[in-house]
Structures are given as C-alpha cells and as structure tokens.
Coordinates of C-alpha atoms in Angstrom, one line a residue:
M1 CA 88.7 110.6 80.2
G2 CA 88.6 107.0 81.5
V3 CA 85.5 105.3 82.7
L4 CA 85.1 105.6 86.5
R5 CA 84.4 102.1 87.5
G6 CA 82.7 101.9 90.9
W7 CA 80.5 105.0 90.5
I8 CA 77.6 104.4 93.0
G9 CA 74.4 106.4 92.3
G10 CA 76.4 109.4 91.3
M11 CA 77.5 110.1 94.9
A12 CA 80.9 111.6 95.3
K13 CA 82.1 109.4 98.1
P14 CA 85.9 109.5 98.9
A15 CA 87.6 107.1 96.5
I16 CA 89.9 104.2 97.1
L17 CA 91.8 103.6 93.9
T18 CA 93.5 100.3 93.0
V19 CA 95.6 99.7 89.9
D20 CA 96.9 96.4 88.6
D21 CA 97.6 95.3 85.0
D22 CA 96.3 91.8 85.7
P23 CA 92.5 92.0 85.2
A24 CA 91.9 89.1 87.5
V25 CA 93.9 90.6 90.3
S26 CA 92.4 94.0 89.7
R27 CA 88.8 92.6 89.9
A28 CA 89.7 90.6 93.0
V29 CA 91.2 93.4 95.0
A30 CA 88.3 95.7 94.0
R31 CA 85.8 93.1 95.1
D32 CA 87.4 92.6 98.5
L33 CA 87.6 96.4 99.0
R34 CA 84.0 97.0 98.0
R35 CA 82.8 94.2 100.3
Q36 CA 84.4 95.9 103.3
Y37 CA 84.3 99.6 102.4
G38 CA 81.7 100.0 99.7
E39 CA 79.1 101.8 101.9
E40 CA 81.5 104.6 102.9
Y41 CA 83.9 104.8 100.0
R42 CA 83.8 104.5 96.2
V43 CA 86.3 101.9 94.9
V44 CA 87.8 102.8 91.6
R45 CA 90.1 100.5 89.7
A46 CA 92.3 100.8 86.7
D47 CA 94.3 98.3 84.6
S48 CA 97.4 100.5 84.1
G49 CA 99.3 103.4 85.6
R50 CA 98.4 105.6 82.7
E51 CA 94.7 104.9 83.0
A52 CA 94.9 105.4 86.8
L53 CA 96.5 108.8 86.4
E54 CA 93.7 109.7 83.9
L55 CA 91.1 108.7 86.5
L56 CA 92.9 110.7 89.2
R57 CA 92.9 113.8 87.0
E58 CA 89.2 113.3 86.4
L59 CA 88.6 113.1 90.1
K60 CA 90.7 116.1 90.7
L61 CA 88.7 118.2 88.2
R62 CA 85.5 117.1 89.8
G63 CA 86.7 118.3 93.1
E64 CA 86.5 114.8 94.7
Q65 CA 88.7 113.2 97.3
V66 CA 91.0 110.2 97.2
A67 CA 91.7 108.5 100.5
V68 CA 93.9 105.5 99.5
L69 CA 96.0 104.5 96.5
L70 CA 96.9 100.8 96.0
A71 CA 99.3 100.1 93.1
D72 CA 100.9 96.9 91.9
Y73 CA 104.7 97.2 91.6
R74 CA 105.2 95.1 88.4
M75 CA 103.3 96.9 85.6
P76 CA 104.6 97.5 82.1
E77 CA 105.1 101.1 80.8
M78 CA 104.6 102.6 84.3
N79 CA 105.4 100.6 87.4
G80 CA 103.7 101.1 90.8
L81 CA 106.4 103.4 92.1
Q82 CA 106.3 105.6 89.1
F83 CA 102.5 105.8 89.3
L84 CA 102.5 106.6 93.1
E85 CA 105.1 109.3 92.6
A86 CA 103.1 111.0 89.8
A87 CA 99.9 110.6 91.8
M88 CA 101.4 112.5 94.7
D89 CA 101.2 115.7 92.7
L90 CA 97.4 115.3 92.3
F91 CA 96.5 113.9 95.7
P92 CA 99.4 114.5 98.1
R93 CA 97.4 113.5 101.2
A94 CA 96.1 110.2 99.8
R95 CA 97.7 107.2 101.6
R96 CA 99.9 105.1 99.4
V97 CA 100.2 101.3 99.4
L98 CA 102.3 99.2 97.1
L99 CA 101.2 95.7 96.2
T100 CA 104.3 93.5 95.6
A101 CA 105.5 90.0 95.4
Y102 CA 108.0 88.7 98.0
A103 CA 110.8 89.0 95.4
D104 CA 110.2 92.7 95.1
T105 CA 110.3 93.7 98.8
D106 CA 113.6 95.6 98.2
A107 CA 111.8 97.8 95.8
A108 CA 109.0 98.4 98.3
I109 CA 111.6 99.5 100.9
Q110 CA 113.2 101.9 98.5
A111 CA 109.7 103.4 97.8
I112 CA 109.5 104.6 101.4
N113 CA 112.0 107.4 100.4
I114 CA 111.0 107.8 96.8
V115 CA 107.2 108.3 97.2
D116 CA 106.8 108.5 101.0
L117 CA 105.2 105.1 100.9
D118 CA 102.8 104.4 103.8
H119 CA 102.7 100.6 103.6
Y120 CA 103.4 97.7 101.3
L121 CA 101.4 94.5 101.0
L122 CA 102.7 91.1 99.8
K123 CA 100.6 89.2 97.3
P124 CA 98.5 87.2 97.8
W125 CA 96.6 89.1 100.5
H126 CA 94.2 86.3 101.5
P127 CA 92.5 86.1 103.8
P128 CA 91.7 89.8 103.5
E129 CA 90.4 89.9 107.1
E130 CA 93.9 89.3 108.3
K131 CA 96.2 90.7 105.6
L132 CA 94.3 93.4 103.7
Y133 CA 91.6 95.0 105.9
P134 CA 93.8 95.9 108.9
V135 CA 96.2 97.8 106.6
I136 CA 93.4 99.6 104.8
D137 CA 91.7 100.4 108.2
A138 CA 94.9 102.0 109.4
M139 CA 95.3 104.0 106.1
L140 CA 91.7 105.3 106.3
E141 CA 92.1 106.2 109.9
A142 CA 95.2 108.2 109.2
W143 CA 93.6 109.9 106.2
L144 CA 90.4 110.8 108.2
A145 CA 92.6 112.3 110.9
A146 CA 94.1 114.7 108.4
P147 CA 91.9 114.7 105.3
D148 CA 92.2 116.8 102.2
R149 CA 90.8 120.2 102.4
P150 CA 87.2 120.5 101.1
S151 CA 87.7 119.5 97.5
A152 CA 84.7 120.9 95.8
D153 CA 86.4 123.3 93.3
V154 CA 86.8 127.0 93.8
K155 CA 86.0 128.6 90.5
I156 CA 87.9 131.6 89.0
I157 CA 86.7 133.6 86.0
G158 CA 88.9 136.2 84.5
H159 CA 90.7 137.5 81.4
R160 CA 93.4 135.3 79.9
W161 CA 96.1 138.0 80.0
S162 CA 95.2 139.7 83.2
A163 CA 97.7 140.3 86.1
P164 CA 95.0 140.3 88.8
S165 CA 93.6 137.0 87.4
F166 CA 97.1 135.5 87.5
R167 CA 97.6 136.8 91.0
V168 CA 94.5 134.9 92.3
R169 CA 95.4 131.7 90.5
D170 CA 99.0 131.8 91.6
F171 CA 98.0 132.4 95.3
L172 CA 95.6 129.4 95.3
A173 CA 98.0 127.1 93.5
R174 CA 100.9 127.9 95.8
N175 CA 98.6 127.3 98.8
M176 CA 97.5 123.9 97.2
I177 CA 93.9 125.0 96.9
S178 CA 92.1 123.2 94.1
Y179 CA 90.4 125.5 91.6
R180 CA 88.9 125.5 88.1
W181 CA 89.8 128.4 85.7
F182 CA 87.5 129.8 83.1
T183 CA 88.1 132.8 80.9
T184 CA 85.4 135.4 80.1
D185 CA 85.2 133.9 76.6
D186 CA 84.3 130.4 77.9
A187 CA 80.6 129.5 77.7
E188 CA 80.8 128.2 81.3
G189 CA 82.7 131.3 82.4
Q190 CA 79.9 133.5 80.9
R191 CA 77.2 131.4 82.7
L192 CA 79.0 131.8 86.0
L193 CA 79.3 135.6 85.5
A194 CA 75.6 135.8 84.7
A195 CA 74.7 133.7 87.7
A196 CA 76.7 136.0 90.0
G197 CA 75.4 139.1 88.4
V198 CA 78.9 140.3 87.4
S199 CA 80.0 141.7 84.1
A200 CA 83.2 140.7 82.3
D201 CA 84.7 144.1 83.4
D202 CA 84.5 143.1 87.1
V203 CA 86.9 140.2 87.1
P204 CA 88.6 138.2 88.4
L205 CA 85.6 136.7 90.0
V206 CA 86.1 133.9 92.5
I207 CA 83.3 131.6 93.5
T208 CA 84.0 129.6 96.7
T209 CA 82.9 126.1 97.4
E210 CA 80.0 127.5 99.4
G211 CA 78.9 129.5 96.3
K212 CA 80.0 132.9 97.6
A213 CA 81.1 135.3 94.9
L214 CA 84.2 137.5 95.5
I215 CA 85.1 140.2 93.0
N216 CA 88.9 140.8 92.7
P217 CA 89.5 139.8 96.3
S218 CA 92.6 140.7 98.3
E219 CA 94.8 137.8 99.3
A220 CA 93.7 138.1 102.9
E221 CA 90.0 138.0 101.9
L222 CA 90.7 135.1 99.6
A223 CA 92.6 133.1 102.2
T224 CA 89.8 133.5 104.7
Q225 CA 87.1 132.4 102.3
V226 CA 88.9 129.3 101.0
G227 CA 89.6 128.0 104.5
L228 CA 93.2 129.1 105.2
T229 CA 93.9 130.2 108.8
T230 CA 94.7 134.0 108.9
T231 CA 94.3 135.0 112.5
P232 CA 96.2 133.7 115.6
A233 CA 94.5 131.7 118.2
T234 CA 96.0 133.8 121.0
D235 CA 98.0 137.0 121.4
F236 CA 101.1 135.5 123.0
Y237 CA 103.4 132.6 122.1
D238 CA 106.7 131.1 123.1
L239 CA 108.0 131.5 119.5
V240 CA 106.9 133.4 116.4
V241 CA 108.4 132.3 113.1
V242 CA 108.2 135.0 110.4
G243 CA 108.3 133.4 106.9
G244 CA 107.2 130.0 105.7
G245 CA 110.0 128.9 103.4
P246 CA 112.3 125.9 104.3
A247 CA 113.9 127.7 107.2
G248 CA 110.6 128.8 108.6
L249 CA 109.0 125.5 108.2
G250 CA 112.0 123.8 109.8
A251 CA 111.8 126.1 112.7
A252 CA 108.1 125.5 113.1
V253 CA 108.5 121.7 113.1
Y254 CA 111.3 121.7 115.6
G255 CA 109.8 124.4 117.8
A256 CA 106.4 122.8 118.1
S257 CA 107.8 119.3 118.4
E258 CA 110.0 120.4 121.3
G259 CA 107.1 121.8 123.3
L260 CA 107.2 125.5 122.3
R261 CA 103.9 127.2 121.6
T262 CA 104.7 128.1 118.0
V263 CA 103.1 130.2 115.3
L264 CA 104.3 130.6 111.8
L265 CA 103.4 133.8 109.9
E266 CA 103.5 133.8 106.1
E267 CA 102.5 136.6 103.8
R268 CA 101.6 134.6 100.7
A269 CA 102.2 130.8 100.8
T270 CA 104.4 128.4 102.6
G271 CA 107.3 127.1 100.7
G272 CA 109.0 130.3 99.6
Q273 CA 111.1 130.1 96.4
A274 CA 111.8 126.4 97.1
G275 CA 108.1 125.7 97.1
Q276 CA 107.9 126.8 93.4
S277 CA 110.7 124.5 92.3
S278 CA 109.5 121.8 89.9
R279 CA 112.2 119.4 91.0
I280 CA 114.8 119.4 93.8
E281 CA 117.2 116.5 93.3
N282 CA 120.0 117.2 95.7
Y283 CA 118.0 117.2 98.9
L284 CA 119.1 114.5 101.3
G285 CA 116.8 111.4 101.4
F286 CA 115.2 111.9 98.0
P287 CA 117.4 110.1 95.5
D288 CA 114.9 110.5 92.7
G289 CA 114.1 114.1 93.6
V290 CA 111.1 115.8 95.0
S291 CA 109.1 118.8 93.9
G292 CA 109.1 121.9 96.0
A293 CA 105.3 121.6 96.4
Q294 CA 105.6 118.0 97.7
L295 CA 108.4 118.9 100.1
T296 CA 106.5 122.0 101.4
D297 CA 103.3 120.1 101.8
R298 CA 105.0 117.4 103.9
A299 CA 106.7 120.0 106.1
R300 CA 103.5 121.9 106.5
R301 CA 101.6 118.8 107.6
Q302 CA 104.5 117.8 109.9
A303 CA 104.4 121.2 111.6
V304 CA 100.6 121.1 112.1
K305 CA 100.9 117.5 113.4
F306 CA 103.2 118.8 116.2
G307 CA 100.8 121.6 117.1
A308 CA 102.2 124.6 115.3
E309 CA 99.8 127.2 114.0
L310 CA 100.3 128.2 110.4
L311 CA 98.8 131.6 109.4
T312 CA 98.6 132.7 105.8
A313 CA 98.2 136.2 104.3
C314 CA 99.7 137.8 107.4
R315 CA 101.8 140.8 106.5
V316 CA 104.1 141.8 109.3
T317 CA 105.1 145.5 109.2
R318 CA 107.0 146.2 112.4
L319 CA 109.1 144.5 115.1
E320 CA 109.2 146.1 118.5
T321 CA 110.9 145.2 121.8
H322 CA 109.1 145.7 125.2
G323 CA 111.4 144.3 127.9
N324 CA 111.6 140.6 127.4
T325 CA 108.7 140.6 125.0
R326 CA 109.0 140.8 121.3
V327 CA 106.0 142.3 119.5
L328 CA 105.1 142.0 115.8
Q329 CA 102.7 144.5 114.3
F330 CA 100.4 143.4 111.4
E331 CA 99.3 145.5 108.4
D332 CA 95.7 145.6 109.8
G333 CA 96.9 147.2 113.0
T334 CA 96.7 144.1 115.2
S335 CA 99.8 142.6 116.8
I336 CA 101.2 139.4 118.3
A337 CA 103.8 138.9 121.0
A338 CA 106.2 136.2 122.0
H339 CA 109.3 135.4 124.1
A340 CA 111.4 134.8 120.9
V341 CA 111.2 135.4 117.2
I342 CA 112.9 133.7 114.3
L343 CA 113.2 135.8 111.1
A344 CA 112.9 133.4 108.1
T345 CA 111.5 135.7 105.4
G346 CA 113.8 134.5 102.7
V347 CA 114.5 136.5 99.5
S348 CA 112.6 137.5 96.5
Y349 CA 113.8 137.6 92.9
R350 CA 115.3 140.9 91.8
R351 CA 113.2 142.9 89.4
L352 CA 114.6 143.6 85.9
T353 CA 114.4 147.3 85.0
A354 CA 114.3 146.9 81.2
P355 CA 111.6 149.0 79.5
G356 CA 108.2 147.3 79.2
L357 CA 108.8 144.6 81.8
A358 CA 106.9 146.3 84.6
E359 CA 103.9 147.0 82.5
L360 CA 103.7 143.3 81.3
H361 CA 104.2 141.7 84.8
G362 CA 101.6 139.0 85.1
R363 CA 100.8 139.2 81.4
G364 CA 103.6 137.1 80.0
V365 CA 106.3 138.3 82.3
Y366 CA 106.7 136.4 85.6
Y367 CA 109.1 136.2 88.5
G368 CA 109.6 132.6 89.5
S369 CA 108.3 129.5 87.9
A370 CA 104.6 130.4 87.7
S371 CA 103.8 126.7 87.2
T372 CA 100.1 127.5 86.7
E373 CA 101.1 128.9 83.2
A374 CA 103.0 125.8 82.1
P375 CA 100.2 124.1 80.1
S376 CA 99.5 127.3 78.2
C377 CA 103.1 127.3 77.0
A378 CA 102.6 124.1 75.0
D379 CA 104.4 124.2 71.6
Q380 CA 105.6 127.7 72.1
D381 CA 109.0 129.3 72.9
V382 CA 109.7 130.1 76.5
Y383 CA 112.5 132.5 77.7
I384 CA 114.1 132.1 81.1
V385 CA 116.5 134.6 82.7
G386 CA 118.9 133.3 85.3
G387 CA 121.9 130.9 85.7
A388 CA 121.4 129.5 89.1
N389 CA 119.6 126.2 90.2
S390 CA 116.1 127.7 90.3
A391 CA 116.4 128.8 86.6
G392 CA 117.8 125.4 85.6
Q393 CA 115.0 123.6 87.3
A394 CA 112.5 125.8 85.6
A395 CA 114.2 125.1 82.2
M396 CA 113.8 121.4 82.7
F397 CA 110.2 121.8 83.9
F398 CA 109.1 124.0 81.0
S399 CA 110.9 121.8 78.5
R400 CA 108.1 119.3 79.0
Y401 CA 105.6 121.7 77.5
A402 CA 107.4 124.3 75.3
S403 CA 108.7 123.6 71.8
R404 CA 112.0 125.4 72.9
V405 CA 113.3 126.8 76.1
H406 CA 115.8 129.7 75.8
L407 CA 118.0 130.1 78.9
L408 CA 119.5 133.6 79.0
I409 CA 122.5 134.1 81.2
R410 CA 124.9 137.0 81.6
G411 CA 128.0 134.9 82.2
A412 CA 130.0 132.9 79.7
S413 CA 128.7 129.5 81.0
L414 CA 126.6 127.9 83.7
Q415 CA 129.6 126.4 85.5
S416 CA 130.0 129.1 88.1
S417 CA 126.4 129.4 89.3
M418 CA 124.6 126.1 88.7
S419 CA 124.9 122.6 90.2
Q420 CA 126.6 120.1 87.9
Y421 CA 123.8 117.6 87.9
L422 CA 121.5 120.3 86.5
I423 CA 124.0 121.4 83.9
D424 CA 124.3 117.8 82.7
Q425 CA 120.5 117.4 82.5
I426 CA 120.1 120.7 80.5
E427 CA 122.9 119.6 78.1
A428 CA 121.0 116.4 77.4
V429 CA 117.7 118.1 76.4
E430 CA 117.8 119.2 72.8
S431 CA 114.9 121.7 73.2
I432 CA 116.9 123.8 75.8
Q433 CA 119.2 126.4 74.3
V434 CA 121.6 128.3 76.5
H435 CA 122.3 131.9 75.4
A436 CA 125.5 133.0 77.1
C437 CA 126.5 136.7 77.7
T438 CA 122.9 137.7 76.9
E439 CA 120.4 140.0 78.6
V440 CA 116.9 141.4 78.1
A441 CA 117.0 144.9 76.8
A442 CA 113.3 145.6 76.4
A443 CA 109.8 144.0 76.3
F444 CA 107.0 144.8 73.9
G445 CA 103.3 144.0 73.8
D446 CA 99.8 145.4 74.2
E447 CA 97.5 143.0 76.0
H448 CA 100.4 140.6 76.8
L449 CA 104.1 140.1 76.0
E450 CA 104.7 139.7 72.3
R451 CA 108.4 140.5 71.7
L452 CA 111.7 140.7 73.5
E453 CA 114.8 142.6 72.6
L454 CA 117.9 140.6 73.5
R455 CA 121.4 142.0 73.4
P456 CA 124.9 141.0 74.3
V457 CA 126.1 142.1 77.8
D458 CA 129.1 143.8 76.2
G459 CA 126.8 146.4 74.6
G460 CA 126.7 145.0 71.1
P461 CA 123.8 145.2 68.7
G462 CA 120.5 143.6 69.9
R463 CA 117.9 141.5 68.2
V464 CA 114.1 141.3 68.6
V465 CA 112.5 137.9 68.9
D466 CA 108.8 136.9 69.1
A467 CA 108.0 135.8 72.7
S468 CA 104.9 135.4 74.8
W469 CA 106.6 133.9 77.9
L470 CA 109.4 135.3 80.1
F471 CA 110.3 133.8 83.5
I472 CA 112.9 135.6 85.6
F473 CA 115.1 134.0 88.2
I474 CA 117.8 136.5 89.1
G475 CA 119.3 138.0 92.2
A476 CA 118.3 137.6 95.8
E477 CA 116.8 140.6 97.5
P478 CA 116.0 140.0 101.2
R479 CA 112.5 140.7 102.4
T480 CA 113.5 142.9 105.3
D481 CA 112.4 146.5 104.5
W482 CA 109.7 146.1 107.1
L483 CA 112.3 145.8 109.8
G484 CA 113.6 149.3 109.3
G485 CA 116.3 149.9 111.9
A486 CA 115.0 147.4 114.4
V487 CA 117.9 145.0 113.8
L488 CA 121.2 145.5 112.2
R489 CA 121.5 144.6 108.5
D490 CA 124.2 144.6 106.0
P491 CA 124.3 147.1 103.1
R492 CA 122.2 144.8 100.9
G493 CA 119.5 144.3 103.6
F494 CA 120.5 140.9 104.9
V495 CA 120.2 140.4 108.7
L496 CA 123.5 140.3 110.6
T497 CA 123.8 137.6 113.2
G498 CA 126.3 136.2 115.7
P499 CA 130.0 136.9 115.0
D500 CA 129.1 139.3 112.2
L501 CA 127.7 141.7 114.8
L502 CA 131.0 141.9 116.8
S503 CA 133.5 144.6 116.2
G504 CA 136.7 145.6 117.9
D505 CA 134.5 147.3 120.5
G506 CA 132.6 144.2 121.4
P507 CA 128.8 143.5 121.0
P508 CA 126.5 145.7 118.8
P509 CA 125.2 149.1 120.2
G510 CA 122.4 148.6 122.7
W511 CA 123.3 145.0 123.5
R512 CA 122.7 144.7 127.2
L513 CA 123.5 141.0 127.9
G514 CA 126.7 139.9 129.5
R515 CA 127.4 137.5 126.6
D516 CA 128.0 137.9 122.9
P517 CA 125.1 137.2 120.4
Y518 CA 124.6 133.5 119.7
H519 CA 125.5 132.3 116.2
L520 CA 122.1 133.0 114.6
E521 CA 121.0 135.7 117.0
S522 CA 120.4 139.2 115.6
S523 CA 121.3 142.5 117.3
I524 CA 118.1 142.1 119.4
P525 CA 118.4 139.3 122.1
G526 CA 115.8 136.6 121.5
V527 CA 115.4 137.5 117.8
F528 CA 117.1 135.1 115.5
A529 CA 117.5 134.8 111.7
A530 CA 117.6 131.6 109.6
G531 CA 117.9 130.7 106.0
D532 CA 118.4 133.0 103.0
V533 CA 117.5 136.2 104.9
R534 CA 120.6 135.9 107.0
A535 CA 123.8 137.6 105.9
D536 CA 126.3 135.1 104.3
S537 CA 124.0 132.1 104.5
V538 CA 124.3 129.2 102.1
K539 CA 121.5 129.5 99.6
R540 CA 120.4 125.9 99.6
V541 CA 117.2 124.2 100.9
A542 CA 119.0 121.8 103.2
S543 CA 121.1 124.5 104.9
A544 CA 117.9 126.6 105.4
V545 CA 116.1 123.7 107.1
G546 CA 119.2 123.1 109.2
E547 CA 119.4 126.7 110.3
G548 CA 115.7 126.7 111.2
A549 CA 116.4 123.7 113.5
M550 CA 119.5 125.3 114.9
A551 CA 117.7 128.5 115.6
V552 CA 115.2 126.6 117.8
S553 CA 118.0 125.1 119.9
L554 CA 119.3 128.6 120.4
V555 CA 115.8 129.9 121.3
H556 CA 115.7 127.2 124.1
R557 CA 119.1 128.4 125.4
Y558 CA 117.9 132.0 125.3
L559 CA 114.6 131.1 127.1
L560 CA 116.5 129.3 129.9
E561 CA 118.8 132.2 130.6
S562 CA 115.8 134.6 130.6
Q563 CA 114.0 132.8 133.3

C-alpha cells in the first residue's frame, strides 16, 4: 500500500485527495488545501494516478470517506480523466475536479460526460481565495448534503464455498454497502467469531458498523441493520413503482421530479440485471461506457434528490383494486396504497436444469455476473453460458482476471444475439474462446463446482472439463408470478399492455372505462408496465428508462381523468 500523506493524529477525517505528477505542484495544492480545510478534512496527495488509486483502495478498506478528488489532466501512464473514471468505482459520491491548463479545456468539457465531472480548474489557481477555495467550498457543501453512507466496514465471516455467505456478500455489494470478507480459516475471521461468541458452524456472521452480530440474517433484517430503508413513510402515495431496474428508476425520477409523491419498492437491490453489468457502452451520453453500478447509483441519487422514497428488501406478494385505489400487499402482511402503480419488476435469468447445477448454486454456479467473485477467479478458467449482451459484457469483465474465459452458446455464432461492438471486442481478446453449438449437460463437485460436462446441442458425445466457475446469462423470465390473475399476461408471463389487450370485441374483460387502455396501461386502469416485464418490449437499458418516463406521463393523464 502507499503511504498516506496527511495523516493527522490517526484520526479518520474525510479525505480530500489531490494527484499531480509534478511534485512542486502537488505540494503546492496540498499546502493550500491544508491551510483552508486541514482542521475538518485530511488532505492526501499522490504523485501519479496509479499511486492515487492505491491510496483510494487503502482508504476504502479502512472504511474511510473521500469528499473531493482533484486530478491533474496531463499525467503520464494514467491521465486525470482515466484516474477519475477508475476512482468512481471506489468512491462514486466523491466530488470530482480536474486541474487543467487552458489548452486542455476541451478535454475538461468532454470529461463532464465521461466521468460525470463536477468542475474543472485552470492552472495556476492563485490566488486560492478567489480561484480555488470557492470551488472546493461548493464541492464540500454538495458532498455534505449527500455524503457517503457510514463507511466503517461491515464485516462478514463465512465459509469460502457457501451459498448463504455468497448471498449476503452479493446483497451488500449490489446495494453498494462497503464490507470486509473473512473466511472461517482467516486468523482475523476466527478472532471475530470468538468475540461474537459464535462457532464456525453458525455462519455467515455479519458484524454491523455498530458492532451488532447477525447470524445468517435474512435480506430484510440485513437491509435494516446496514441503514437501508425498508418501510414506507406513509401508507398512501400518488405513485408506487414496483421494481428498481432502469425502468423503475426512470419512473421514480420522473414521477418525483414532476410532483407525484412516489415510492419505489425493490426486493433485492436497485439496478436489476443492468446494475450487474460491468460495462454498458451503447447508452446515450457515455461514449466511453459506464458500469451498471455507476449508472444505477446516479439514478438512485437522482430519484432521492427529487424526493422519491426508495425501499429495499420489500417483497410484494399481491396487487388488489379497491375502487380508484390500488393496494400492494407485502410478504410480512402489511400493505401500501396509491392512486397509480407502475410495474417494472424486470426479468430474471432462466435456470438451467442440467444435473448438479441446482445443488452447486452459490458454490461455483452463479446466475448473473456475481462480480464479488471476480478476484477469486484470477488465473483460472471461467465458463459463461449465454450469447446476448449481458454474457458478452461478463466475458470482457472476467477476462481481466481469468486465465481463459469460455463463452458457451447454443447458436452457430454470436451475430444473431449480441451487439456488434461487443462481438468485435470479444474477438480482439485472445483469452476469450467462443464455443458454438455447445451446452452444459451436467455439473459435478462436493463442496463446490469442480467439473462440467459439455456437449454439442445436436446430441453428440460430450466431454468433461475441470471448472470451478460457471456464470449463466440465459433467457428472460418475467418476475410476475406474484400477480396471479390480477392483470392479463401472455403465455410466458409478460404483462400485456395497450393495444395488445384489445381484441375484436374491444377492451379486456372487466374494463369499465369509456376509452381503450393507454399504450403502457395494463388490464387494470391506473396500473402500468414498463421495461422488460412488459410483453414485446425492447430489452435494452435505454428503452427501459424511456418507458419508465413515458409511463409517468400516462399516469398524469390517468390521474387527471380520475379527478
């Protein structure tokens, strides 16, 4: 680890980090910052982007906070834009400032899209009272208004190959809760178990930032204890959004920003499948791509900024209609009501039924990217099932860690199911091998996945390969079983809306309004569907966000006619 310059008496003050490859400039900016902010903040400086990232990782592991990042644009090996983009994955809420010369102002303007830049400063910044401090004051004020969550680490102790331990780690990671992971074989893990009075048989053990020990907690209990909101502030809203993927987040942002009292209900973590994507490169406005986690975090903060409530670990089990009121029942027996509802529950990956896979789920077999496991895949072979964009993005992501990535597809090529830009990227990576017309026939292992049987889809002879990692990205099953017969769905379970509800006899059965259903409206007036859960929707992030916004405009129209 690098040396943390600026450590004051061992106190974990929020950090202001500055990085410049010119030692004289680095010392000067750190001096000016300490003079103004040294009592409340710890100023940390680095001489290169690589060193700065090392410092940020150290701060992250220690559970500390970073308020502002200042990076010089012209640095060798890693320039300021590249550093700030990488730093976003570690401290997404830190405010970002680029130090640049007048000749590089075009680069600073481009950075607004690439790294969501908050400000750029021209060098020299003297006098600091006029050119530096007002900018930093504004950055700190914005950071304090929406600071990082309490960053003292949550600690998890469990078995390396344990499905319950993976479930806990995955839940925290997807909700962007910082944690430290110890196995029961680690000396520190054993010390924590002893301190909590828990044996190695009673794991996973979660120790909260307040020191509370939770033994194999449910997601609802875990969410409550780590500071996520799980209960609504009231029992009636203008709009309830069910599902926190791109469509749900889009609806929450537009609903709240347009004055509707809005609450979003999410069963696991906001972002949905898109939130697990390591890189989304075809989303408008991000020419260099953006990770699903970054996009989700920005959307979540945006929704909260406009006043939307975001609830986690809320499992909805029933939708009921009482006059003009729409009621959603929760698993715990409580309920919430609203004038209108937007269904944005998305889809889940289809489960493979090959022998052995179900037993090894969470122990080498995973559905989705499971990015928490990526470092453990270092120098090993990784197998990925799927030929769509999500599988391609995962292949690119795991190729940074694995010695070889095997992409298993049932078709003859990727052309029919994957975007061309991803196909081109995969072809350029020597460590990614595409196995066409191939499927998983069986999985084997005791504690964890050890071998896979692969076979041609035409039924030819199979072969067994050594494998510890299998990630599955196939199919799209709508998460709509909980709806029962409340709304009309197609044979696959997707919600029917708008014109799809009309037949030769007119509106759907039970429709009592003197108009046809709006484009995104379900068979219940005032209940809309957006994103992947809707029948015949376009399965892309941008279209899901657009449908979320469109659904809100239709909610307004519905509310006006209901008055």
